[in-house]
Amino acid sequence: MVGAGIAGCTAAYELARRGFRVRLLERRGIAHGASGRNQGLLLNDVEAGSVEMMRRALPLYRELEGGPVPFELREAPYLLVARDDGQLRFVEERAAVMRSAGLPCEPVSGAELRSGLPQLREDVAGAYLLHGCWALSAAAATRAFAEAARDCGAQLRLGVSAGPLSIRSGRLEGLITDEGPIRADAVVIAAGPWLPDLVAGAPVSTGRGWLLSTGPLGFRLPWVVLEMAWPDLEDLGRAARPPRLAEIAAGDYELPSAATVTLVGQPAGHALLGTSLAPSLLEPVEAVDMPRRIARRALDLLPGFAEVSITRGWYGLRPMSPDGLPLVGPTAVEGLFVHGGHGSIGMQSAPWTARELADAMDGGGTPPAQFSPARFDVDWDALNRRRR
Ligand SMILES: Cc1cc2nc3c(=O)[nH]c(=O)nc-3n(C[C@H](O)[C@H](O)[C@H](O)COP(=O)(O)OP(=O)(O)OC[C@H]3O[C@@H](n4cnc5c(N)ncnc54)[C@H](O)[C@@H]3O)c2cc1C
């Protein structure tokens, strides 16, 4: 297993508890990547498919709730806010989708809005309250899966970089690491946006997103606040593919494909404020003015937050797939599996997709077709050409 983000730690746990001998290699630390830098929403886009993912992930998080790593799993109603009539039509349509997926979602009166969130601007076009949503602390939840994997016998090797794979005649023999070559019957690559470094041609690109953290608010936030400006999974387009040379030459490739106000209160009394999604070249730190953009957008919606202190800011690198859904399962190279490309929905989807992957590796079938890596036209020969 390569990568100790939510994708690697959930898969390590699922495989170890089935009796596989698991060694997980991570070159930095547990949850060092996006898995330790996100808002921890288990419904990160307001879509029926995401409700299904949340429902499947929730019992798996609950399994670990009593374990050694607390991760603040909590029910958190969402306030879906529309600034203008266009957004309001979108919210109404989403509210209907949520209701048909079984989640209560009703309009909020102006009086209720003003007493619950007096910091909100007064002239919003409307808002709906969505119940039955869940949130957690992402870094801690990833650690909880890592510890559960260790408890089931998995060996975690931190600070160890996995290098090229050893492939002979289309079959994987193992991989080369900082600690020397390792032979393995199977390797699962869960390396987030670095997945193509190991699996040549894998259709995973990078989407950078920024967050700000407030200091103590001094008041209770009754709802997670979501401005309904985030595009659908399949509409994310530009962020779901690497930028083109002409776009880089034009100098604006790193402008956000999506930007919206999301405000998630934390049990400790502060809040996480975001967020953006922009194509990234992975190594250059693009769009360093994003904290300012996020702050401006947030202030426009929540003028009452002007004096709230902001104590930290950071970015995370989302592993984007072309259709916004993860890649889960075997590749054309025998013994090589991927668990990646979870994009903006890793916390909500990885516990479930890891279970599907482990069931398939255990001989119990194949992961759901919508996640199959074979749905993309990947040049697996490129990988074979790198055989030793
Ligand atoms: C701002 C922001 C907000 C988000 N909010 C949410 C949310 O509310 N809900 C949600 O569900 N999702 C959210 N996401 C998405 C979520 O964070 C990602 O989908 C998820 O973290 C991806 O997990 P991963 O394990 O695939 O990748 P990562 O967390 O990046 O983990 C990959 C790991 O692999 C390691 N690695 C890479 N290459 C090697 C190598 N060669 N050898 C050894 N180790 C290696 C890396 O060091 C890293 O630790 C958000 C993302 C961002 C950026």
Coordinates of C-alpha atoms and ligand atoms in Angstrom, one line a residue:
M1 CA 0.0 0.0 0.0
V2 CA 1.4 3.4 -0.9
G3 CA 0.0 6.6 0.8
A4 CA -1.3 7.3 4.3
G5 CA -4.2 9.6 3.3
I6 CA -7.8 8.6 3.8
A7 CA -7.6 6.4 0.7
G8 CA -4.6 4.5 1.9
C9 CA -5.5 4.2 5.5
T10 CA -9.1 3.0 4.8
A11 CA -7.8 0.4 2.3
A12 CA -5.0 -0.7 4.7
Y13 CA -7.6 -1.2 7.5
E14 CA -10.0 -3.1 5.3
L15 CA -7.3 -5.4 3.9
A16 CA -5.6 -6.0 7.3
R17 CA -8.9 -6.9 9.0
R18 CA -9.5 -9.6 6.3
G19 CA -6.1 -11.1 7.2
F20 CA -4.0 -9.7 4.4
R21 CA -0.3 -9.0 5.4
V22 CA -0.3 -5.2 4.8
R23 CA 2.7 -2.9 4.7
L24 CA 1.7 0.8 4.2
L25 CA 4.5 3.1 2.9
E26 CA 4.1 6.9 3.4
R27 CA 6.9 9.3 2.6
R28 CA 5.7 12.1 5.0
G29 CA 3.3 11.4 7.8
I30 CA -0.3 10.2 8.3
A31 CA -2.8 12.7 6.7
H32 CA 0.0 14.9 5.6
G33 CA -1.8 15.5 2.2
A34 CA -5.4 16.7 1.5
S35 CA -6.7 14.2 4.0
G36 CA -5.4 16.4 6.8
R37 CA -6.3 19.7 5.2
N38 CA -10.0 19.5 4.4
Q39 CA -13.3 20.5 6.0
G40 CA -14.4 17.0 6.9
L41 CA -17.9 17.2 5.4
L42 CA -19.5 13.8 4.7
L43 CA -21.8 15.4 2.2
N44 CA -19.4 17.6 0.2
D45 CA -21.7 18.1 -2.7
V46 CA -25.4 18.3 -2.6
E47 CA -26.1 15.4 -4.9
A48 CA -28.1 12.1 -4.6
G49 CA -25.0 10.0 -5.3
S50 CA -23.2 11.8 -2.5
V51 CA -26.1 11.1 0.0
E52 CA -25.6 7.4 -0.9
M53 CA -21.9 7.6 -0.2
M54 CA -22.4 9.4 3.1
R55 CA -24.9 6.7 4.1
R56 CA -22.4 3.9 3.3
A57 CA -19.5 5.7 4.9
L58 CA -21.2 6.6 8.2
P59 CA -21.5 3.1 9.7
L60 CA -17.8 2.6 8.9
Y61 CA -16.8 5.7 10.7
R62 CA -19.0 4.7 13.6
E63 CA -17.2 1.3 13.8
L64 CA -14.1 3.3 14.8
E65 CA -15.7 5.9 17.0
G66 CA -15.0 4.2 20.2
G67 CA -11.3 3.6 19.3
P68 CA -8.2 5.3 20.5
V69 CA -8.4 8.3 18.1
P70 CA -11.4 10.7 18.7
F71 CA -12.5 12.4 15.5
E72 CA -15.5 14.5 16.3
L73 CA -18.0 12.7 14.2
R74 CA -21.2 14.8 14.5
E75 CA -24.5 15.5 12.8
A76 CA -24.3 19.0 11.3
P77 CA -27.3 20.5 9.5
Y78 CA -26.5 22.6 6.5
L79 CA -27.8 26.0 5.6
L80 CA -27.9 26.2 1.8
V81 CA -27.8 29.9 1.1
A82 CA -28.7 31.6 -2.2
R83 CA -27.4 35.1 -2.8
D84 CA -29.5 35.8 -5.8
D85 CA -32.4 34.5 -7.8
G86 CA -30.2 32.3 -10.0
Q87 CA -28.7 30.6 -6.9
L88 CA -32.2 30.3 -5.4
R89 CA -33.5 28.3 -8.3
F90 CA -30.5 26.0 -7.9
V91 CA -31.1 25.6 -4.2
E92 CA -34.8 24.8 -4.8
E93 CA -33.8 22.2 -7.4
R94 CA -31.2 20.7 -5.0
A95 CA -33.7 20.7 -2.1
A96 CA -36.0 18.6 -4.2
V97 CA -33.2 16.2 -5.0
M98 CA -32.2 15.9 -1.3
R99 CA -35.8 15.2 -0.3
S100 CA -36.1 12.5 -2.9
A101 CA -32.9 11.1 -1.5
G102 CA -34.5 11.0 1.9
L103 CA -33.0 14.0 3.6
P104 CA -35.4 16.7 5.0
C105 CA -34.7 20.0 3.3
E106 CA -37.1 23.0 3.9
P107 CA -37.0 26.7 3.4
V108 CA -35.9 28.9 6.4
S109 CA -37.9 32.0 7.2
G110 CA -36.2 35.4 7.4
A111 CA -36.8 35.6 11.1
E112 CA -35.2 32.2 11.7
L113 CA -32.2 33.2 9.6
R114 CA -31.7 36.5 11.5
S115 CA -31.8 34.8 14.9
G116 CA -29.7 31.8 13.9
L117 CA -27.1 33.6 11.9
P118 CA -27.2 37.4 12.5
Q119 CA -23.8 37.8 10.8
L120 CA -25.5 36.9 7.4
R121 CA -26.3 39.8 5.0
E122 CA -29.9 40.7 5.1
D123 CA -30.8 40.6 1.5
V124 CA -30.0 37.0 0.6
A125 CA -32.5 35.6 -1.9
G126 CA -33.4 32.6 0.3
A127 CA -32.0 29.7 2.3
Y128 CA -32.9 26.1 2.9
L129 CA -32.1 23.9 5.9
L130 CA -30.8 20.4 5.1
H131 CA -30.9 17.8 7.8
G132 CA -29.2 14.4 8.2
C133 CA -25.7 15.6 7.2
W134 CA -22.5 14.6 9.0
A135 CA -19.1 16.1 9.6
L136 CA -15.8 15.1 11.3
S137 CA -12.3 16.1 11.9
A138 CA -10.6 14.9 8.7
A139 CA -7.0 14.5 10.0
A140 CA -8.1 12.7 13.1
A141 CA -10.5 10.4 11.2
T142 CA -7.6 9.4 8.8
R143 CA -5.5 8.7 11.8
A144 CA -8.3 6.6 13.3
F145 CA -8.2 4.4 10.2
A146 CA -4.4 4.2 10.4
E147 CA -4.6 3.1 14.0
A148 CA -7.3 0.6 13.3
A149 CA -5.2 -0.9 10.5
R150 CA -2.2 -1.1 12.8
D151 CA -4.4 -2.8 15.4
C152 CA -5.3 -5.4 12.8
G153 CA -1.7 -6.1 12.1
A154 CA -0.8 -3.7 9.3
Q155 CA 2.8 -2.3 9.4
L156 CA 3.0 1.4 8.9
R157 CA 6.3 2.7 7.5
L158 CA 6.4 6.5 7.7
G159 CA 9.0 8.6 6.1
V160 CA 9.5 6.0 3.4
S161 CA 9.1 6.9 -0.2
A162 CA 7.9 4.3 -2.7
G163 CA 9.7 4.5 -6.0
P164 CA 9.1 2.8 -9.3
L165 CA 7.1 -0.4 -9.5
S166 CA 8.8 -3.7 -10.6
I167 CA 6.7 -5.1 -13.4
R168 CA 7.9 -8.1 -15.5
S169 CA 5.9 -9.5 -18.4
G170 CA 2.8 -7.5 -17.4
R171 CA 2.9 -8.8 -13.8
L172 CA 3.8 -6.8 -10.8
E173 CA 6.6 -8.2 -8.7
G174 CA 6.8 -5.5 -6.1
L175 CA 8.2 -2.0 -5.8
I176 CA 11.4 -0.1 -5.1
T177 CA 11.5 1.9 -1.9
D178 CA 13.9 4.1 0.1
E179 CA 14.4 1.0 2.2
G180 CA 15.3 -1.2 -0.8
P181 CA 13.2 -3.4 -3.1
I182 CA 10.0 -5.0 -1.6
R183 CA 8.4 -8.1 -3.2
A184 CA 4.6 -8.1 -3.0
D185 CA 1.8 -10.2 -4.4
A186 CA -0.3 -7.1 -4.7
V187 CA 0.3 -3.3 -4.5
V188 CA -2.4 -0.7 -3.9
I189 CA -1.5 2.8 -5.0
A190 CA -3.3 5.4 -2.9
A191 CA -0.9 8.2 -3.5
G192 CA -3.4 11.0 -4.0
P193 CA -2.4 13.5 -6.7
W194 CA 1.0 11.8 -6.9
L195 CA -0.7 8.6 -8.2
P196 CA 0.5 9.2 -11.9
D197 CA 4.1 9.3 -10.6
L198 CA 3.8 5.5 -9.8
V199 CA 1.0 4.5 -12.3
A200 CA 2.1 6.1 -15.6
G201 CA -0.9 7.4 -17.5
A202 CA -3.4 7.2 -14.6
P203 CA -6.0 9.9 -15.3
V204 CA -5.5 11.8 -12.1
S205 CA -4.7 15.5 -12.1
T206 CA -4.4 18.1 -9.2
G207 CA -7.0 20.6 -7.9
R208 CA -5.7 23.0 -5.4
G209 CA -8.0 24.3 -2.7
W210 CA -7.5 26.8 0.1
L211 CA -9.0 27.1 3.6
L212 CA -8.8 29.6 6.4
S213 CA -9.2 28.8 10.1
T214 CA -10.8 31.3 12.4
G215 CA -9.9 31.9 16.0
P216 CA -12.5 31.2 18.8
L217 CA -15.8 32.6 17.5
G218 CA -17.3 33.4 20.9
F219 CA -20.8 32.4 19.5
R220 CA -22.3 29.1 18.4
L221 CA -22.7 28.4 14.7
P222 CA -26.0 26.5 14.5
W223 CA -25.4 25.3 10.9
V224 CA -22.7 24.5 8.4
V225 CA -23.1 27.4 5.9
L226 CA -22.9 26.5 2.2
E227 CA -23.3 29.2 -0.5
M228 CA -24.8 27.3 -3.4
A229 CA -22.2 28.2 -6.0
W230 CA -20.3 24.9 -6.3
P231 CA -20.8 23.3 -9.7
D232 CA -22.0 19.7 -10.1
L233 CA -19.3 16.9 -10.2
E234 CA -19.5 16.5 -13.9
D235 CA -19.5 20.3 -14.5
L236 CA -16.1 20.9 -12.8
G237 CA -14.5 20.5 -16.2
R238 CA -11.4 22.6 -16.3
A239 CA -10.3 21.5 -12.8
A240 CA -10.7 17.8 -13.7
R241 CA -7.9 17.8 -16.3
P242 CA -4.3 19.1 -16.4
P243 CA -4.0 22.7 -17.7
R244 CA -2.9 23.1 -21.3
L245 CA 0.3 24.9 -22.4
A246 CA -1.8 27.7 -23.9
E247 CA -3.6 28.2 -20.6
I248 CA -0.3 28.3 -18.7
A249 CA 1.1 30.8 -21.2
A250 CA -2.0 33.0 -20.8
G251 CA -1.1 33.1 -17.1
D252 CA -4.5 32.5 -15.6
Y253 CA -4.8 28.7 -15.5
E254 CA -4.7 28.7 -11.7
L255 CA -7.8 30.9 -11.4
P256 CA -10.5 29.0 -9.5
S257 CA -12.9 26.7 -11.5
A258 CA -15.1 26.9 -8.5
A259 CA -15.2 29.2 -5.5
T260 CA -17.8 29.3 -2.8
V261 CA -18.3 30.2 0.8
T262 CA -18.3 27.2 3.1
L263 CA -18.2 27.8 6.8
V264 CA -17.9 24.8 9.1
G265 CA -18.0 25.3 12.9
Q266 CA -15.7 23.1 14.9
P267 CA -16.5 21.6 18.3
A268 CA -13.5 23.5 19.8
G269 CA -15.3 26.8 19.0
H270 CA -13.5 28.0 15.9
A271 CA -14.6 27.5 12.2
L272 CA -13.1 26.4 8.9
L273 CA -13.8 28.8 6.1
G274 CA -13.4 28.0 2.4
T275 CA -13.1 27.2 -0.3
S276 CA -11.7 27.1 -3.9
L277 CA -10.8 24.6 -6.6
A278 CA -8.2 25.4 -9.2
P279 CA -6.1 23.4 -11.6
S280 CA -2.6 23.0 -10.3
L281 CA 0.8 21.8 -11.5
L282 CA 1.4 20.2 -8.1
E283 CA 4.8 21.7 -7.3
P284 CA 4.4 25.5 -7.8
V285 CA 2.3 27.2 -5.1
E286 CA -0.2 28.9 -7.4
A287 CA -2.8 31.5 -6.6
V288 CA -1.3 32.7 -3.4
D289 CA -3.9 35.5 -3.3
M290 CA -6.6 32.9 -2.6
P291 CA -6.9 33.7 1.1
R292 CA -7.8 37.3 0.1
R293 CA -10.4 36.1 -2.4
I294 CA -11.9 33.7 0.1
A295 CA -12.1 36.4 2.8
R296 CA -13.7 38.9 0.4
R297 CA -16.3 36.5 -0.8
A298 CA -17.0 35.4 2.8
L299 CA -17.3 39.0 4.0
D300 CA -19.8 39.8 1.2
L301 CA -22.0 37.0 2.4
L302 CA -21.3 37.3 6.1
P303 CA -20.5 40.9 6.9
G304 CA -20.9 40.2 10.6
F305 CA -17.7 38.2 10.5
A306 CA -15.5 41.2 9.7
E307 CA -13.9 41.3 13.2
V308 CA -13.5 37.5 13.5
S309 CA -9.7 36.7 13.8
I310 CA -8.2 34.4 11.2
T311 CA -5.4 32.4 12.7
R312 CA -4.2 30.1 9.9
G313 CA -4.6 29.4 6.2
W314 CA -3.4 26.5 4.0
Y315 CA -4.1 24.7 0.8
G316 CA -4.7 21.0 0.0
L317 CA -4.2 19.1 -3.3
R318 CA -7.2 17.2 -4.5
P319 CA -6.6 14.1 -6.6
M320 CA -9.0 14.9 -9.5
S321 CA -10.4 12.3 -11.9
P322 CA -12.0 13.3 -15.2
D323 CA -15.6 12.4 -14.1
G324 CA -15.2 13.4 -10.4
L325 CA -15.6 9.8 -9.2
P326 CA -12.7 7.7 -7.7
L327 CA -10.7 5.0 -9.4
V328 CA -11.1 1.8 -7.4
G329 CA -9.9 -1.6 -8.4
P330 CA -7.5 -3.6 -10.5
T331 CA -5.4 -2.2 -13.4
A332 CA -4.3 -4.0 -16.5
V333 CA -1.1 -5.0 -14.7
E334 CA -1.7 -8.1 -12.7
G335 CA -1.3 -7.5 -9.0
L336 CA -1.5 -3.7 -9.3
F337 CA -4.5 -1.9 -7.8
V338 CA -5.5 1.7 -7.5
H339 CA -7.5 3.5 -4.8
G340 CA -7.4 7.1 -5.8
G341 CA -8.8 10.1 -7.7
H342 CA -11.3 10.9 -4.8
G343 CA -11.3 14.6 -5.8
S344 CA -13.4 16.7 -3.5
I345 CA -15.2 13.7 -1.9
G346 CA -12.5 11.6 -0.2
M347 CA -13.8 11.7 3.3
Q348 CA -17.4 10.9 2.2
S349 CA -16.4 8.1 -0.2
A350 CA -13.1 6.4 0.8
P351 CA -14.3 4.3 3.7
W352 CA -16.9 2.7 1.4
T353 CA -14.7 2.4 -1.8
A354 CA -12.0 0.9 0.4
R355 CA -14.4 -1.8 1.6
E356 CA -15.4 -2.5 -2.0
L357 CA -11.7 -2.7 -3.1
A358 CA -10.9 -5.1 -0.2
D359 CA -13.9 -7.3 -1.0
A360 CA -12.8 -7.5 -4.6
M361 CA -9.2 -8.3 -3.7
D362 CA -10.4 -10.9 -1.3
G363 CA -12.1 -12.7 -4.2
G364 CA -15.6 -11.5 -3.5
G365 CA -16.4 -9.7 -6.8
T366 CA -15.6 -6.4 -8.4
P367 CA -16.0 -2.9 -7.1
P368 CA -19.0 -1.0 -8.5
A369 CA -18.5 -0.3 -12.3
Q370 CA -18.9 3.4 -11.8
F371 CA -15.5 3.4 -10.0
S372 CA -13.7 1.0 -12.3
P373 CA -10.3 2.3 -13.5
A374 CA -11.1 0.6 -16.8
R375 CA -13.8 3.2 -17.6
F376 CA -11.0 5.5 -18.8
D377 CA -8.9 4.9 -21.8
V378 CA -5.5 4.5 -20.0
D379 CA -2.3 3.7 -21.8
W380 CA -1.4 0.8 -19.6
D381 CA 1.4 -0.1 -22.0
A382 CA 3.2 3.0 -20.9
L383 CA 3.4 1.3 -17.5
N384 CA 4.6 -1.9 -19.0
R385 CA 7.3 -0.1 -21.0
R386 CA 8.8 0.9 -17.7
R387 CA 9.2 -2.7 -16.6
R388 CA 12.6 -3.6 -15.4
Ligands
LIG1 C1 -9.7 22.6 0.7 C2 -10.3 21.2 0.6 C3 -11.5 20.8 1.2 C4 -12.0 19.6 1.1 N1 -13.1 19.3 1.8 C5 -13.6 18.0 1.7 C6 -14.8 17.6 2.5 O1 -15.3 18.4 3.2 N2 -15.2 16.3 2.4 C7 -14.6 15.4 1.6 O2 -15.1 14.3 1.5 N3 -13.5 15.7 0.9 C8 -13.0 17.0 1.0 N4 -11.8 17.3 0.3 C9 -11.2 16.2 -0.6 C10 -10.4 15.3 0.3 O3 -9.5 16.0 1.0 C11 -9.6 14.3 -0.7 O4 -10.5 13.7 -1.6 C12 -8.8 13.3 0.0 O5 -8.1 13.8 1.1 C13 -7.8 12.5 -0.9 O6 -7.2 11.5 -0.1 P1 -6.0 10.6 -0.7 O7 -5.7 9.7 0.4 O8 -6.4 10.1 -2.0 O9 -4.8 11.7 -0.9 P2 -3.8 12.4 0.1 O10 -4.5 12.8 1.3 O11 -3.1 13.4 -0.7 O12 -2.8 11.2 0.5 C14 -1.9 10.7 -0.4 C15 -0.6 10.3 0.4 O13 0.3 9.6 -0.4 C16 1.6 10.0 0.0 N5 2.5 9.7 -1.2 C17 2.4 10.1 -2.4 N6 3.4 9.6 -3.2 C18 4.1 8.7 -2.4 C19 5.2 7.9 -2.6 N7 5.8 7.8 -3.8 N8 5.7 7.1 -1.6 C20 5.1 7.2 -0.3 N9 4.0 8.0 -0.1 C21 3.5 8.8 -1.1 C22 1.5 11.5 0.2 O14 2.6 11.9 1.1 C23 0.1 11.6 0.9 O15 0.3 11.5 2.3 C24 -11.3 18.6 0.3 C25 -10.1 18.9 -0.3 C26 -9.6 20.2 -0.1 C27 -8.2 20.5 -0.8

